[in-house]
mmCIF file of N, CA and C in Angstrom:
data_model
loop_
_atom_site.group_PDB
_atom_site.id
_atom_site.type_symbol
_atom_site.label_atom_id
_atom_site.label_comp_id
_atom_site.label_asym_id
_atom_site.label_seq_id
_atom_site.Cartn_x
_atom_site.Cartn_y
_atom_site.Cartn_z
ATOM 1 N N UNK A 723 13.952 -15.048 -5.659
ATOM 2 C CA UNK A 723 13.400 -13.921 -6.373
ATOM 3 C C UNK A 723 12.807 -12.939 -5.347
ATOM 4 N N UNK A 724 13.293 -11.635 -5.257
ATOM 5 C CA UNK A 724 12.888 -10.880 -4.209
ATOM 6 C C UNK A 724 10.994 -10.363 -4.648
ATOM 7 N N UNK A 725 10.573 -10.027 -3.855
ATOM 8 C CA UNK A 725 8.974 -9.736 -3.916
ATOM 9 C C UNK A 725 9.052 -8.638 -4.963
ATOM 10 N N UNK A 726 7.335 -8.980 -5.245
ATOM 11 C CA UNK A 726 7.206 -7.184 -6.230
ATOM 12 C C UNK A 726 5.907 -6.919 -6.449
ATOM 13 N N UNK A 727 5.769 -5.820 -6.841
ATOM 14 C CA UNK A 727 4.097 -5.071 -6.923
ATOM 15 C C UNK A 727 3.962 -5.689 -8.333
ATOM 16 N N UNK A 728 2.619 -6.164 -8.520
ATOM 17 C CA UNK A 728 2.044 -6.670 -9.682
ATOM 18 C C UNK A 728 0.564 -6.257 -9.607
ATOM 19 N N UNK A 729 0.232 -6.139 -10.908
ATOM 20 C CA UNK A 729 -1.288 -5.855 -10.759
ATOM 21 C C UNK A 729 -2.160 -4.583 -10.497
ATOM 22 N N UNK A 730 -1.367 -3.454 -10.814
ATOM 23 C CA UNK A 730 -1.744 -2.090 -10.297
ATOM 24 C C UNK A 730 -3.589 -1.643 -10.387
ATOM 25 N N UNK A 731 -4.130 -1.422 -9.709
ATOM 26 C CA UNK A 731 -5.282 -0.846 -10.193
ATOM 27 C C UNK A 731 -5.706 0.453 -9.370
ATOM 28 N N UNK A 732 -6.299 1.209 -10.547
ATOM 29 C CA UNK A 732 -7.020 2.766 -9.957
ATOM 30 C C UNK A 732 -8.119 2.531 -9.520
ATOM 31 N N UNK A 733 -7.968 3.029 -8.169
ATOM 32 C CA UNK A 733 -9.703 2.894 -7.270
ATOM 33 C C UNK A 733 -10.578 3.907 -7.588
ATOM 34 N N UNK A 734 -11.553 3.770 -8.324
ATOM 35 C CA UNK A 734 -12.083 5.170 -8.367
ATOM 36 C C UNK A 734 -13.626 5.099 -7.914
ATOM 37 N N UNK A 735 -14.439 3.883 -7.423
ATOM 38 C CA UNK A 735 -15.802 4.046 -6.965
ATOM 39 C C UNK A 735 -15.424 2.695 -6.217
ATOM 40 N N UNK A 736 -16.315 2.130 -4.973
ATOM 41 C CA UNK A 736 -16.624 1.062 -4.508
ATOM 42 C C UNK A 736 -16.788 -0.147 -5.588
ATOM 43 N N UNK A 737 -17.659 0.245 -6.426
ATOM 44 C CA UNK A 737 -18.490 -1.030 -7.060
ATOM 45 C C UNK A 737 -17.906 -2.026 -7.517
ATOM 46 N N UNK A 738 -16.198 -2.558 -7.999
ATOM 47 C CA UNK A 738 -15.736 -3.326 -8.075
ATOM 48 C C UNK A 738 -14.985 -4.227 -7.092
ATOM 49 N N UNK A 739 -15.209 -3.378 -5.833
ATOM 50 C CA UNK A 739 -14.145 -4.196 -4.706
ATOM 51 C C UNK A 739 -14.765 -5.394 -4.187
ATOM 52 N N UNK A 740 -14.186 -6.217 -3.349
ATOM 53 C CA UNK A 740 -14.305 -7.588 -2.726
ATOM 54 C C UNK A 740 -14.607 -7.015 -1.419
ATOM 55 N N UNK A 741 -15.722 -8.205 -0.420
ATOM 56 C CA UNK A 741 -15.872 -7.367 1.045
ATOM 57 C C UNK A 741 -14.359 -7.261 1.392
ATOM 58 N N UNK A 742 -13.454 -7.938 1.125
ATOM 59 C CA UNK A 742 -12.181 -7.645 1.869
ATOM 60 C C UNK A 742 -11.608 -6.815 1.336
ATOM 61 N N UNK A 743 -11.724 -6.173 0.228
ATOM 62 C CA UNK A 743 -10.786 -4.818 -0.265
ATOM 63 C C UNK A 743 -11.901 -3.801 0.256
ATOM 64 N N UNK A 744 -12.971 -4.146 0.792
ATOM 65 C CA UNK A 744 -14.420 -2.749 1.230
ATOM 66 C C UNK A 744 -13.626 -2.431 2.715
ATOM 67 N N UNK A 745 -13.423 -4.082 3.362
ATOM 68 C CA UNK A 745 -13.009 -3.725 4.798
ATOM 69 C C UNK A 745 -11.647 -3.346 4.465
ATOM 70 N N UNK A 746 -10.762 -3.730 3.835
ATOM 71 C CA UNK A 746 -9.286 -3.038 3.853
ATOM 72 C C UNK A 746 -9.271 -1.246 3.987
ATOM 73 N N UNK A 747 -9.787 -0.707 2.836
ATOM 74 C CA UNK A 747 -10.227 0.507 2.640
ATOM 75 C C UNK A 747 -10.574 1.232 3.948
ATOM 76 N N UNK A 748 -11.533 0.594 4.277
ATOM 77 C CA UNK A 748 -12.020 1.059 5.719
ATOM 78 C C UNK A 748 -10.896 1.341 6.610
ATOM 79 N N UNK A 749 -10.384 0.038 6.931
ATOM 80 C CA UNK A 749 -8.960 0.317 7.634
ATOM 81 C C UNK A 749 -7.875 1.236 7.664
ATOM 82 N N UNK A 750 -7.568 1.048 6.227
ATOM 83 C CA UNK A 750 -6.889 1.944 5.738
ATOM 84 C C UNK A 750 -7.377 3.838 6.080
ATOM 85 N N UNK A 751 -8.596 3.694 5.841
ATOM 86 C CA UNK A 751 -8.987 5.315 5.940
ATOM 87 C C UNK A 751 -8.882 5.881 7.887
ATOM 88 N N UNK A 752 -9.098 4.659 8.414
ATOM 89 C CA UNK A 752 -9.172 4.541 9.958
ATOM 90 C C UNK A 752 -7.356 5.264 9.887
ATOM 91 N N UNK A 753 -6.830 4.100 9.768
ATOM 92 C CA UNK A 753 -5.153 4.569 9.889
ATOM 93 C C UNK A 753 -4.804 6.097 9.642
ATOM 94 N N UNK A 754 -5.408 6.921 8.311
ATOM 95 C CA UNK A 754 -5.024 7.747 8.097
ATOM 96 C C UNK A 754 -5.553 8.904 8.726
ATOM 97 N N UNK A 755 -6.702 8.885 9.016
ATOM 98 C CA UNK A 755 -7.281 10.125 9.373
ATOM 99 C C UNK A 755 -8.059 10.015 10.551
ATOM 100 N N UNK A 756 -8.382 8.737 11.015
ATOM 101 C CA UNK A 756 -9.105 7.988 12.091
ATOM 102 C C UNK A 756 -10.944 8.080 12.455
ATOM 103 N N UNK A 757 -11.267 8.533 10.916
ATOM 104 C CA UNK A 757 -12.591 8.844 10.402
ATOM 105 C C UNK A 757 -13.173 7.115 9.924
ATOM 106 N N UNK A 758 -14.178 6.630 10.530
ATOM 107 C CA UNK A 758 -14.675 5.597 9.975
ATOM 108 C C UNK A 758 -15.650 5.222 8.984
ATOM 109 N N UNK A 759 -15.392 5.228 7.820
ATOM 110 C CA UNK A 759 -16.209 5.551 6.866
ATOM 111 C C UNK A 759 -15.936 4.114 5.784
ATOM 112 N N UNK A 760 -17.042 3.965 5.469
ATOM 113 C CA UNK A 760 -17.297 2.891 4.376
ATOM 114 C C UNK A 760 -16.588 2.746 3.011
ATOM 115 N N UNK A 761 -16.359 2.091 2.143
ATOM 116 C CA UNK A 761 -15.751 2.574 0.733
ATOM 117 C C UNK A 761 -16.263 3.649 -0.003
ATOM 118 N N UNK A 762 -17.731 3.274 -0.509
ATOM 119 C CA UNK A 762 -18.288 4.365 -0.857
ATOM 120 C C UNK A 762 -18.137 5.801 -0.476
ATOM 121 N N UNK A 763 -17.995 6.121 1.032
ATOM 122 C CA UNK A 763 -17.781 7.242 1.360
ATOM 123 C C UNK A 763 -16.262 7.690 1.024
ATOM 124 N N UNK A 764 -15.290 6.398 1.325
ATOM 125 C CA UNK A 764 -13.922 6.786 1.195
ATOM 126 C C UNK A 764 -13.930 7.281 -0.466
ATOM 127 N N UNK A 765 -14.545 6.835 -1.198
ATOM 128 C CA UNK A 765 -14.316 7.537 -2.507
ATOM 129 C C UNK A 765 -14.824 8.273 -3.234
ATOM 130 N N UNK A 766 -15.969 9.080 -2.275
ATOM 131 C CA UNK A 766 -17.166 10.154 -3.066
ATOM 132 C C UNK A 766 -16.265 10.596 -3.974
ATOM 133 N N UNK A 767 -17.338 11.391 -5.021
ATOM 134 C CA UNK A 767 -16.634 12.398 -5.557
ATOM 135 C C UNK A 767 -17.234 13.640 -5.631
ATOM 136 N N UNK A 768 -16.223 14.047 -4.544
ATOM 137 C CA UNK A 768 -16.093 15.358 -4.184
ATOM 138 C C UNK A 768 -14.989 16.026 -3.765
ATOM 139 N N UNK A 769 -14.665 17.159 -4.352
ATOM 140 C CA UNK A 769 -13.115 17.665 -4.674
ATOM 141 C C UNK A 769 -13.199 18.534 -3.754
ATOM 142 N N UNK A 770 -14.317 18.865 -2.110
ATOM 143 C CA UNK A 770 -14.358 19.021 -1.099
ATOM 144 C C UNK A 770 -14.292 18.057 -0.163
ATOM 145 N N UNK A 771 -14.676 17.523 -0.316
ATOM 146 C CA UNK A 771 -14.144 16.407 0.762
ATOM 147 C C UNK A 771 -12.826 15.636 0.904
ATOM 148 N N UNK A 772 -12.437 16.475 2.198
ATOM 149 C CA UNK A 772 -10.930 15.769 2.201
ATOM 150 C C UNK A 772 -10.608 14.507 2.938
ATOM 151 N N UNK A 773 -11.775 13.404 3.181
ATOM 152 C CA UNK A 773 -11.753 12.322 3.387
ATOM 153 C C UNK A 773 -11.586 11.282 2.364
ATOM 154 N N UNK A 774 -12.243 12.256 1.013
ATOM 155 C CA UNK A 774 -12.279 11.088 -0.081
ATOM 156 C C UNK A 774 -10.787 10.595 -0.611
ATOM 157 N N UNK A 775 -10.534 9.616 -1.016
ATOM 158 C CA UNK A 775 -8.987 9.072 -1.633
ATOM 159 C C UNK A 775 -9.737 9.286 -3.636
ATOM 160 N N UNK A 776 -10.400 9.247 -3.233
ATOM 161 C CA UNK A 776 -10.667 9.430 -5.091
ATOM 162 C C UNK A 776 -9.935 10.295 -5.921
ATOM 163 N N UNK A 777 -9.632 9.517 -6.929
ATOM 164 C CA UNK A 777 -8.187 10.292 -7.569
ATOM 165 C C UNK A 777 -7.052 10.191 -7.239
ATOM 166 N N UNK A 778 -6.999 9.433 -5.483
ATOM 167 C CA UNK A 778 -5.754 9.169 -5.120
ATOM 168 C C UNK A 778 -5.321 7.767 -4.842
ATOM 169 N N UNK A 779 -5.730 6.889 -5.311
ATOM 170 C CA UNK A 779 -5.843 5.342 -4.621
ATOM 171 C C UNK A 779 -5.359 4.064 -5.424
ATOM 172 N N UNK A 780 -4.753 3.764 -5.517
ATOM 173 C CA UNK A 780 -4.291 2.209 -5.998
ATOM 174 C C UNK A 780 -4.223 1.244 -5.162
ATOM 175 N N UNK A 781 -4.353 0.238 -6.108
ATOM 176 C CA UNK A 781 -4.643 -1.263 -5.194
ATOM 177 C C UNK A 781 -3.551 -1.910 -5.974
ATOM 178 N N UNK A 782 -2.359 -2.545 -5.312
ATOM 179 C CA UNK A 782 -1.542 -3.684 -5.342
ATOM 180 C C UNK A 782 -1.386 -4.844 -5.099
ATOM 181 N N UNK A 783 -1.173 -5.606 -5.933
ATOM 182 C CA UNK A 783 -0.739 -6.977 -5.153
ATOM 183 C C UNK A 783 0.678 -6.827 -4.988
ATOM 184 N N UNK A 784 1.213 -7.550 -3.606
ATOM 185 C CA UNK A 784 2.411 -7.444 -3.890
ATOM 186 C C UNK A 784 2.754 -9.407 -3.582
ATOM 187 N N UNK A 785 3.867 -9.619 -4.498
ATOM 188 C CA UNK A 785 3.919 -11.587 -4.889
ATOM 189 C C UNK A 785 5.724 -11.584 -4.672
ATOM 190 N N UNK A 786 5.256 -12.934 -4.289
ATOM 191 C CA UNK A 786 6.881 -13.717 -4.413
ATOM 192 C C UNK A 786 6.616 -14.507 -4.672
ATOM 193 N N UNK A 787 7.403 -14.807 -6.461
ATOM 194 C CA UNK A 787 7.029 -15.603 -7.223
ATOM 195 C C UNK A 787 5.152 -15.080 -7.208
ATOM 196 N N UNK A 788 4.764 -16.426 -7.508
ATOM 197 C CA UNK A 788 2.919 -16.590 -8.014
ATOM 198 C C UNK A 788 2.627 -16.375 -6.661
ATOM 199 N N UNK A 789 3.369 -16.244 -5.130
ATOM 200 C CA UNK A 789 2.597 -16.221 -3.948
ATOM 201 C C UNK A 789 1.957 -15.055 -3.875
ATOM 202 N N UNK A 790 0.575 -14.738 -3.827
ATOM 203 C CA UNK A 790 0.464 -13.286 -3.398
ATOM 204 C C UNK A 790 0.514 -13.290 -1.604
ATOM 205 N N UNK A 791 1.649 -11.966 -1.091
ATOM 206 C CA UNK A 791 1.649 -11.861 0.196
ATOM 207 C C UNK A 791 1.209 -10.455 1.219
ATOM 208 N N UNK A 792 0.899 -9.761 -0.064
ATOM 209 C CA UNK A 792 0.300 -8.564 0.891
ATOM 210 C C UNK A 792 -0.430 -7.902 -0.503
ATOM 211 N N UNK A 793 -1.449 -7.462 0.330
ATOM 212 C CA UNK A 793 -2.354 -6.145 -0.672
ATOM 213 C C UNK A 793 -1.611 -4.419 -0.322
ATOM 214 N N UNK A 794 -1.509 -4.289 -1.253
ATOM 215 C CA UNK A 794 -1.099 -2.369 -0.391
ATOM 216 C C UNK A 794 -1.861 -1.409 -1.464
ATOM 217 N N UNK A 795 -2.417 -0.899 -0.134
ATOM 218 C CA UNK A 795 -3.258 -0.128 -0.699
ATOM 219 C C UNK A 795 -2.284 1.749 -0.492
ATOM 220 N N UNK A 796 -2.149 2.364 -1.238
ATOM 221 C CA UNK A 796 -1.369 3.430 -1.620
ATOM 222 C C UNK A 796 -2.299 4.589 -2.034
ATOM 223 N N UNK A 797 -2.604 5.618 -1.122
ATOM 224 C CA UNK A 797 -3.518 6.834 -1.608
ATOM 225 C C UNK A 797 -2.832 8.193 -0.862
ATOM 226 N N UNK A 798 -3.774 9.211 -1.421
ATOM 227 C CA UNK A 798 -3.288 10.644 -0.982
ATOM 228 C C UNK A 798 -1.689 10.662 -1.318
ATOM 229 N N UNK A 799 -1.182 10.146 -2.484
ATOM 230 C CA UNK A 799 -0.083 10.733 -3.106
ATOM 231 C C UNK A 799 1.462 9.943 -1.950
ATOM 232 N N UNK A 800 1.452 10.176 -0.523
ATOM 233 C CA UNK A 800 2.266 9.763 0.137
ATOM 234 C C UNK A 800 2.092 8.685 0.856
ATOM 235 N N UNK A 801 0.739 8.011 0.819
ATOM 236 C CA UNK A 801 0.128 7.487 2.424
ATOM 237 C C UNK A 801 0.180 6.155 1.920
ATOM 238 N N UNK A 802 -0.231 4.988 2.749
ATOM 239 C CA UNK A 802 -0.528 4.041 2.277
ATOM 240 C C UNK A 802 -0.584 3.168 3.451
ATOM 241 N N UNK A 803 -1.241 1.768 3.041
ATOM 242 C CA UNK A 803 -1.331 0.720 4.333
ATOM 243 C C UNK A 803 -1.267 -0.914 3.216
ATOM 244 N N UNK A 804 -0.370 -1.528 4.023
ATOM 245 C CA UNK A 804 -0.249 -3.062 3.725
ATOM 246 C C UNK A 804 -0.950 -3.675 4.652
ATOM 247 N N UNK A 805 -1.626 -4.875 3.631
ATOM 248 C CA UNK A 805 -2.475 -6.029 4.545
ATOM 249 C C UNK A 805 -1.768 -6.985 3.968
ATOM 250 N N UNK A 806 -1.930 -8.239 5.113
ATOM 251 C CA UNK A 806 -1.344 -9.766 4.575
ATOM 252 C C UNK A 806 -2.226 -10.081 3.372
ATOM 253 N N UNK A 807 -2.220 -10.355 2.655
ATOM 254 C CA UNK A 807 -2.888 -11.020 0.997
ATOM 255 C C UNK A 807 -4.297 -11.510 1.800
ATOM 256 N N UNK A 808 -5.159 -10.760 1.070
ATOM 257 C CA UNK A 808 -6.615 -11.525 1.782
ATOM 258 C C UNK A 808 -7.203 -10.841 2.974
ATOM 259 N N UNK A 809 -6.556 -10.384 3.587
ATOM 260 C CA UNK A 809 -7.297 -9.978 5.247
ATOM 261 C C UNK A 809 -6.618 -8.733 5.180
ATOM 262 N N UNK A 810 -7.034 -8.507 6.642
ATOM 263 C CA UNK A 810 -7.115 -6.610 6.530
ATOM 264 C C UNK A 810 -6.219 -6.717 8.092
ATOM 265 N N UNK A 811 -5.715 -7.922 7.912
ATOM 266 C CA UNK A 811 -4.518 -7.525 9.089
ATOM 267 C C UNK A 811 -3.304 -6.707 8.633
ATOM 268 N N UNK A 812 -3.050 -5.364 8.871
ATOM 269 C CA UNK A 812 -2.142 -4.450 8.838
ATOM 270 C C UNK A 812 -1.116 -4.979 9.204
ATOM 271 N N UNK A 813 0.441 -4.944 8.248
ATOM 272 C CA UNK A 813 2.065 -4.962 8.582
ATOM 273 C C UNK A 813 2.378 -4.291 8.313
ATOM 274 N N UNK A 814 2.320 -3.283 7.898
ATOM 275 C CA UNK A 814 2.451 -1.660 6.959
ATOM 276 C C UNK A 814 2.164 -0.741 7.119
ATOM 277 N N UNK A 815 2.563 0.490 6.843
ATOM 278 C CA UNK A 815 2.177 1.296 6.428
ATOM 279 C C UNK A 815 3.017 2.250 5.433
ATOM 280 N N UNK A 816 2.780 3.421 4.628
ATOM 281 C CA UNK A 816 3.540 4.326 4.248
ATOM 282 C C UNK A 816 3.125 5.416 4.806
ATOM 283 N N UNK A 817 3.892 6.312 4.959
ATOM 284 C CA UNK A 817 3.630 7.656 6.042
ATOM 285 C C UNK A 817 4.745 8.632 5.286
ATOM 286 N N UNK A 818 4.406 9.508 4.298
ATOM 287 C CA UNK A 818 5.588 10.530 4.151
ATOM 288 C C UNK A 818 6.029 9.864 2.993
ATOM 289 N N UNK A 819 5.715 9.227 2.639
ATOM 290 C CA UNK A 819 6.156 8.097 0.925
ATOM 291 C C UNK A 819 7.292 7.441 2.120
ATOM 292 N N UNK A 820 7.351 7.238 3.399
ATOM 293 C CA UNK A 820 8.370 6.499 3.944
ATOM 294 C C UNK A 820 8.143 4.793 4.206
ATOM 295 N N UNK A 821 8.493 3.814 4.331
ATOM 296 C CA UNK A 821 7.710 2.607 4.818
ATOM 297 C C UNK A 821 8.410 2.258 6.359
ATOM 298 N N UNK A 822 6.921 2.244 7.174
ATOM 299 C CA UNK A 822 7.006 2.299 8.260
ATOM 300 C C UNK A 822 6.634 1.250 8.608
ATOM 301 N N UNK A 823 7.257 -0.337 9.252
ATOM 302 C CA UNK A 823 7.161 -1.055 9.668
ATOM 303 C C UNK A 823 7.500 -1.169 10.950
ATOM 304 N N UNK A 824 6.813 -2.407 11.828
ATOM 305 C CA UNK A 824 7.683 -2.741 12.908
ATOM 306 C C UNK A 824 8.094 -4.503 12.996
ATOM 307 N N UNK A 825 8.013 -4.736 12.175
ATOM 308 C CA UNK A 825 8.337 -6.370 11.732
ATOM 309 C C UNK A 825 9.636 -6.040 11.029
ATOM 310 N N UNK A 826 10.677 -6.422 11.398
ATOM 311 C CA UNK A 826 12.071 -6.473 10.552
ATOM 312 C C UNK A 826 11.709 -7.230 9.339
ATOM 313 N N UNK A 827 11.143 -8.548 9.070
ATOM 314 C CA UNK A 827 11.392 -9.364 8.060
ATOM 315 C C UNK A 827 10.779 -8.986 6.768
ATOM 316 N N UNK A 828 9.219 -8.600 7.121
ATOM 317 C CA UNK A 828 8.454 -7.785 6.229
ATOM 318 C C UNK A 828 8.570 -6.278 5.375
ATOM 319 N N UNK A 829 9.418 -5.496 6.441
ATOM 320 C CA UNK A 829 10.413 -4.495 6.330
ATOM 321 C C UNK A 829 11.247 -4.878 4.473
ATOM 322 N N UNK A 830 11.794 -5.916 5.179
ATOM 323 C CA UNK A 830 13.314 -6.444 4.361
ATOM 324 C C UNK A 830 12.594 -6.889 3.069
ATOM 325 N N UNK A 831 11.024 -7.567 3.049
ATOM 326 C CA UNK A 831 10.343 -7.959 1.740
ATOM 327 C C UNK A 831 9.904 -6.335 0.858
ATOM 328 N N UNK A 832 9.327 -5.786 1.514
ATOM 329 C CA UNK A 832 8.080 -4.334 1.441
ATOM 330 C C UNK A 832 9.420 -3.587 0.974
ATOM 331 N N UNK A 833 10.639 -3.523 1.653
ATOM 332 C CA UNK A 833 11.393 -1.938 0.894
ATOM 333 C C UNK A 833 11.683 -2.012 -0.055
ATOM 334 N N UNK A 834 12.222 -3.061 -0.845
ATOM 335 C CA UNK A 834 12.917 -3.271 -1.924
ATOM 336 C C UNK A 834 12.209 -3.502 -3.155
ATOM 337 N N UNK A 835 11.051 -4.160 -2.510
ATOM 338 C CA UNK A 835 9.808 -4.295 -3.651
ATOM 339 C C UNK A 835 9.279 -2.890 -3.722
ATOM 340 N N UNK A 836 9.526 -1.985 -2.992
ATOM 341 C CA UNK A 836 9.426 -0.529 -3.467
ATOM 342 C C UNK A 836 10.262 0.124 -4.327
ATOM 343 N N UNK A 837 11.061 -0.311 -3.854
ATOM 344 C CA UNK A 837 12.598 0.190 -4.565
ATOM 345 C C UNK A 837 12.306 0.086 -5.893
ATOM 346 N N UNK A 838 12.331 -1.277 -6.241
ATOM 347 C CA UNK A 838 12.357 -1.742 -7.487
ATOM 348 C C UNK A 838 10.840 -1.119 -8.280
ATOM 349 N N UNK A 839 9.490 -1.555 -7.859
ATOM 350 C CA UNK A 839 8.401 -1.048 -8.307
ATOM 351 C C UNK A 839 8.429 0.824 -8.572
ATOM 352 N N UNK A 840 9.296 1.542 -8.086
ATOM 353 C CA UNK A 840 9.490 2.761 -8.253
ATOM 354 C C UNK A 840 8.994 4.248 -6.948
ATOM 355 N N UNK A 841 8.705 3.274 -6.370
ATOM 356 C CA UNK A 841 7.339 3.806 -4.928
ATOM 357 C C UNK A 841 8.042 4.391 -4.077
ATOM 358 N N UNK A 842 9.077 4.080 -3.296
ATOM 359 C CA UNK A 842 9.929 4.776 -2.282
ATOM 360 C C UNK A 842 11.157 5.897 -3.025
ATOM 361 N N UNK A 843 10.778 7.086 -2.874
ATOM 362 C CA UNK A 843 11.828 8.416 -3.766
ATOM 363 C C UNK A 843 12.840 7.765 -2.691
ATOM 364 N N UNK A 844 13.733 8.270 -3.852
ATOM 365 C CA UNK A 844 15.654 8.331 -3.709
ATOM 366 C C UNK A 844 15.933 9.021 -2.236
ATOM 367 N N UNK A 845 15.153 9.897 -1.966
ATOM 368 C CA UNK A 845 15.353 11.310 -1.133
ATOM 369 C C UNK A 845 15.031 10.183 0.555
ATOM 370 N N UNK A 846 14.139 8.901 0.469
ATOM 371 C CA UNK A 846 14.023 8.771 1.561
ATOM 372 C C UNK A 846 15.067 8.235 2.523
ATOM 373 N N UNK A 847 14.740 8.246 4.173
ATOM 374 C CA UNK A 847 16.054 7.878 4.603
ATOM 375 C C UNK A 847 16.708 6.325 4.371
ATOM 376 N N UNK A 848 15.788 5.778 4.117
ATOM 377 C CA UNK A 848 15.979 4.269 4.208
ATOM 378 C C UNK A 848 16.157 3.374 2.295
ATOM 379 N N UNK A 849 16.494 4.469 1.337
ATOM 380 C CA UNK A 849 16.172 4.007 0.097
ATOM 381 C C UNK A 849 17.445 3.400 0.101
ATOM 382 N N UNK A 850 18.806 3.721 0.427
ATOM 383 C CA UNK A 850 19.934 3.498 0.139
ATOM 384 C C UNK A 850 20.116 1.590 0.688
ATOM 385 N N UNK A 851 19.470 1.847 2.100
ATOM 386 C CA UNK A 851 18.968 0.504 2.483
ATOM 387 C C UNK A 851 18.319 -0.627 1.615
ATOM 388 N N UNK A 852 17.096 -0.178 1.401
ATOM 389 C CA UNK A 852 16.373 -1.055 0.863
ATOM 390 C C UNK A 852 16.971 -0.854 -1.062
ATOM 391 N N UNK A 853 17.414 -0.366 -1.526
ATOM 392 C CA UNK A 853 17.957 -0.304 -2.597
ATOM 393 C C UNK A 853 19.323 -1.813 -2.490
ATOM 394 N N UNK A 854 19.923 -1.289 -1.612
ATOM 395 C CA UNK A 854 21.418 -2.770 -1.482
ATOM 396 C C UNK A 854 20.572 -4.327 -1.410
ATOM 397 N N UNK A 855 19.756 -3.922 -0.858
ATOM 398 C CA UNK A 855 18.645 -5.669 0.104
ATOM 399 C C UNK A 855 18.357 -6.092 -1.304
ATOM 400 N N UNK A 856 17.963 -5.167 -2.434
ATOM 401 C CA UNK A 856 17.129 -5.254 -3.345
ATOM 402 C C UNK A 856 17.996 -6.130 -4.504
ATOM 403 N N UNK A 857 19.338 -5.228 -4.412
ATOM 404 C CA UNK A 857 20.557 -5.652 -5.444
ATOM 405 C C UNK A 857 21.245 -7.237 -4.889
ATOM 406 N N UNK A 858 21.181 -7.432 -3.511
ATOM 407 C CA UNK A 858 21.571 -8.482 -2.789
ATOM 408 C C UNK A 858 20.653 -9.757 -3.207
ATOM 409 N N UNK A 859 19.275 -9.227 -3.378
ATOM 410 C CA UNK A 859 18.307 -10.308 -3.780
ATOM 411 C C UNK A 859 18.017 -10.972 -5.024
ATOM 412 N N UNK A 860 18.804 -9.990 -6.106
ATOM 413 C CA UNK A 860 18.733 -10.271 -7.455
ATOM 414 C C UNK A 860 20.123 -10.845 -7.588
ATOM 415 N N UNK A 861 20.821 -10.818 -6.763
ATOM 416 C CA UNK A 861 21.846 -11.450 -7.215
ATOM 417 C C UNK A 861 21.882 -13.023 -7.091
#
C-alpha cells in the first residue's frame, strides 16, 4: 500500500501543539525564511506580519498502512517541510509546491503520496514521475 496524508489539521494558534510540533514549526519557519521564532510568534495574528503562517498552515500525518512516517508541515500556500514522525529531523521539503528531496527512497514515498493526496499541481516537473510510482504502487 503506497503512503498517504491522513489527518489534516488547520494551525491557527500555538495552544494545541505538542513540544514536538512547537519545535517542528520552529524549524520549519528557520527553513523558510531563516527567522527564529517560536510557535506563537510563527502564528500571530497579524495580516502585517509576513513571518506569521496563520491562515496558511496545515499539519499532516503522512502513514503506511497504521505506520505513521513523517509529519509535513505545509504553509504559505507553496512551502512546506517534512519531519520523520515524532522528531523534527527534516527529509523534506516543498519549495514552489515542488518536493525537494535529497534521499531517493523518501522522494519515491513523499511524491506520490502527494500525487494522490492532491498537493503536488499537474504543472510540476516531477508530477508525471511521481504520478506512474503512484499507479505502480496501487497496482
Amino acid at each position: 500500500m503506497p503512503s498517504r496524508f491522513v489527518d489534516e489539521r488547520e494551525i491557527t494558534d500555538a495552544g494545541g501543539l505538542s513540544p514536538v510540533e512547537r519545535a517542528q514549526l520552529r524549524a520549519a519557519g528557520r527553513l523558510y525564511d531563516g527567522e527564529d521564532l517560536d510557535a506563537e510568534a510563527r502564528l500571530a495574528d497579524d495580516d502585517q506580519d509576513e513571518t506569521s503562517f496563520r491562515g496558511f498552515c496545515t499539519l499532516w500525518r503522512v502513514v503506511d498502512g497504521d505506520e505513521p512516517r513523517y509529519d509535513a508541515w505545509l504553509y504559505q500556500v507553496d512551502s512546506g517541510t517534512f519531519f520523520r514522525a515524532g522528531t523534527t529531523e527534516v527529509v523534506a521539503e516543498v519549495i514552489q509546491f515542488g518536493l525537494e528531496c535529497g534521499d531517493a527512497e523518501v522522494s519515491r514515498e513523499l511524491g506520490p503520496a502527494m500525487v494522490a493526496a492532491g498537493l503536488l499541481p499537474k504543472s510540476d516537473s516531477s508530477y508525471a514521475e511521481f504520478a506512474e510510482l503512484l499507479r505502480q504502487q496501487e497496482a
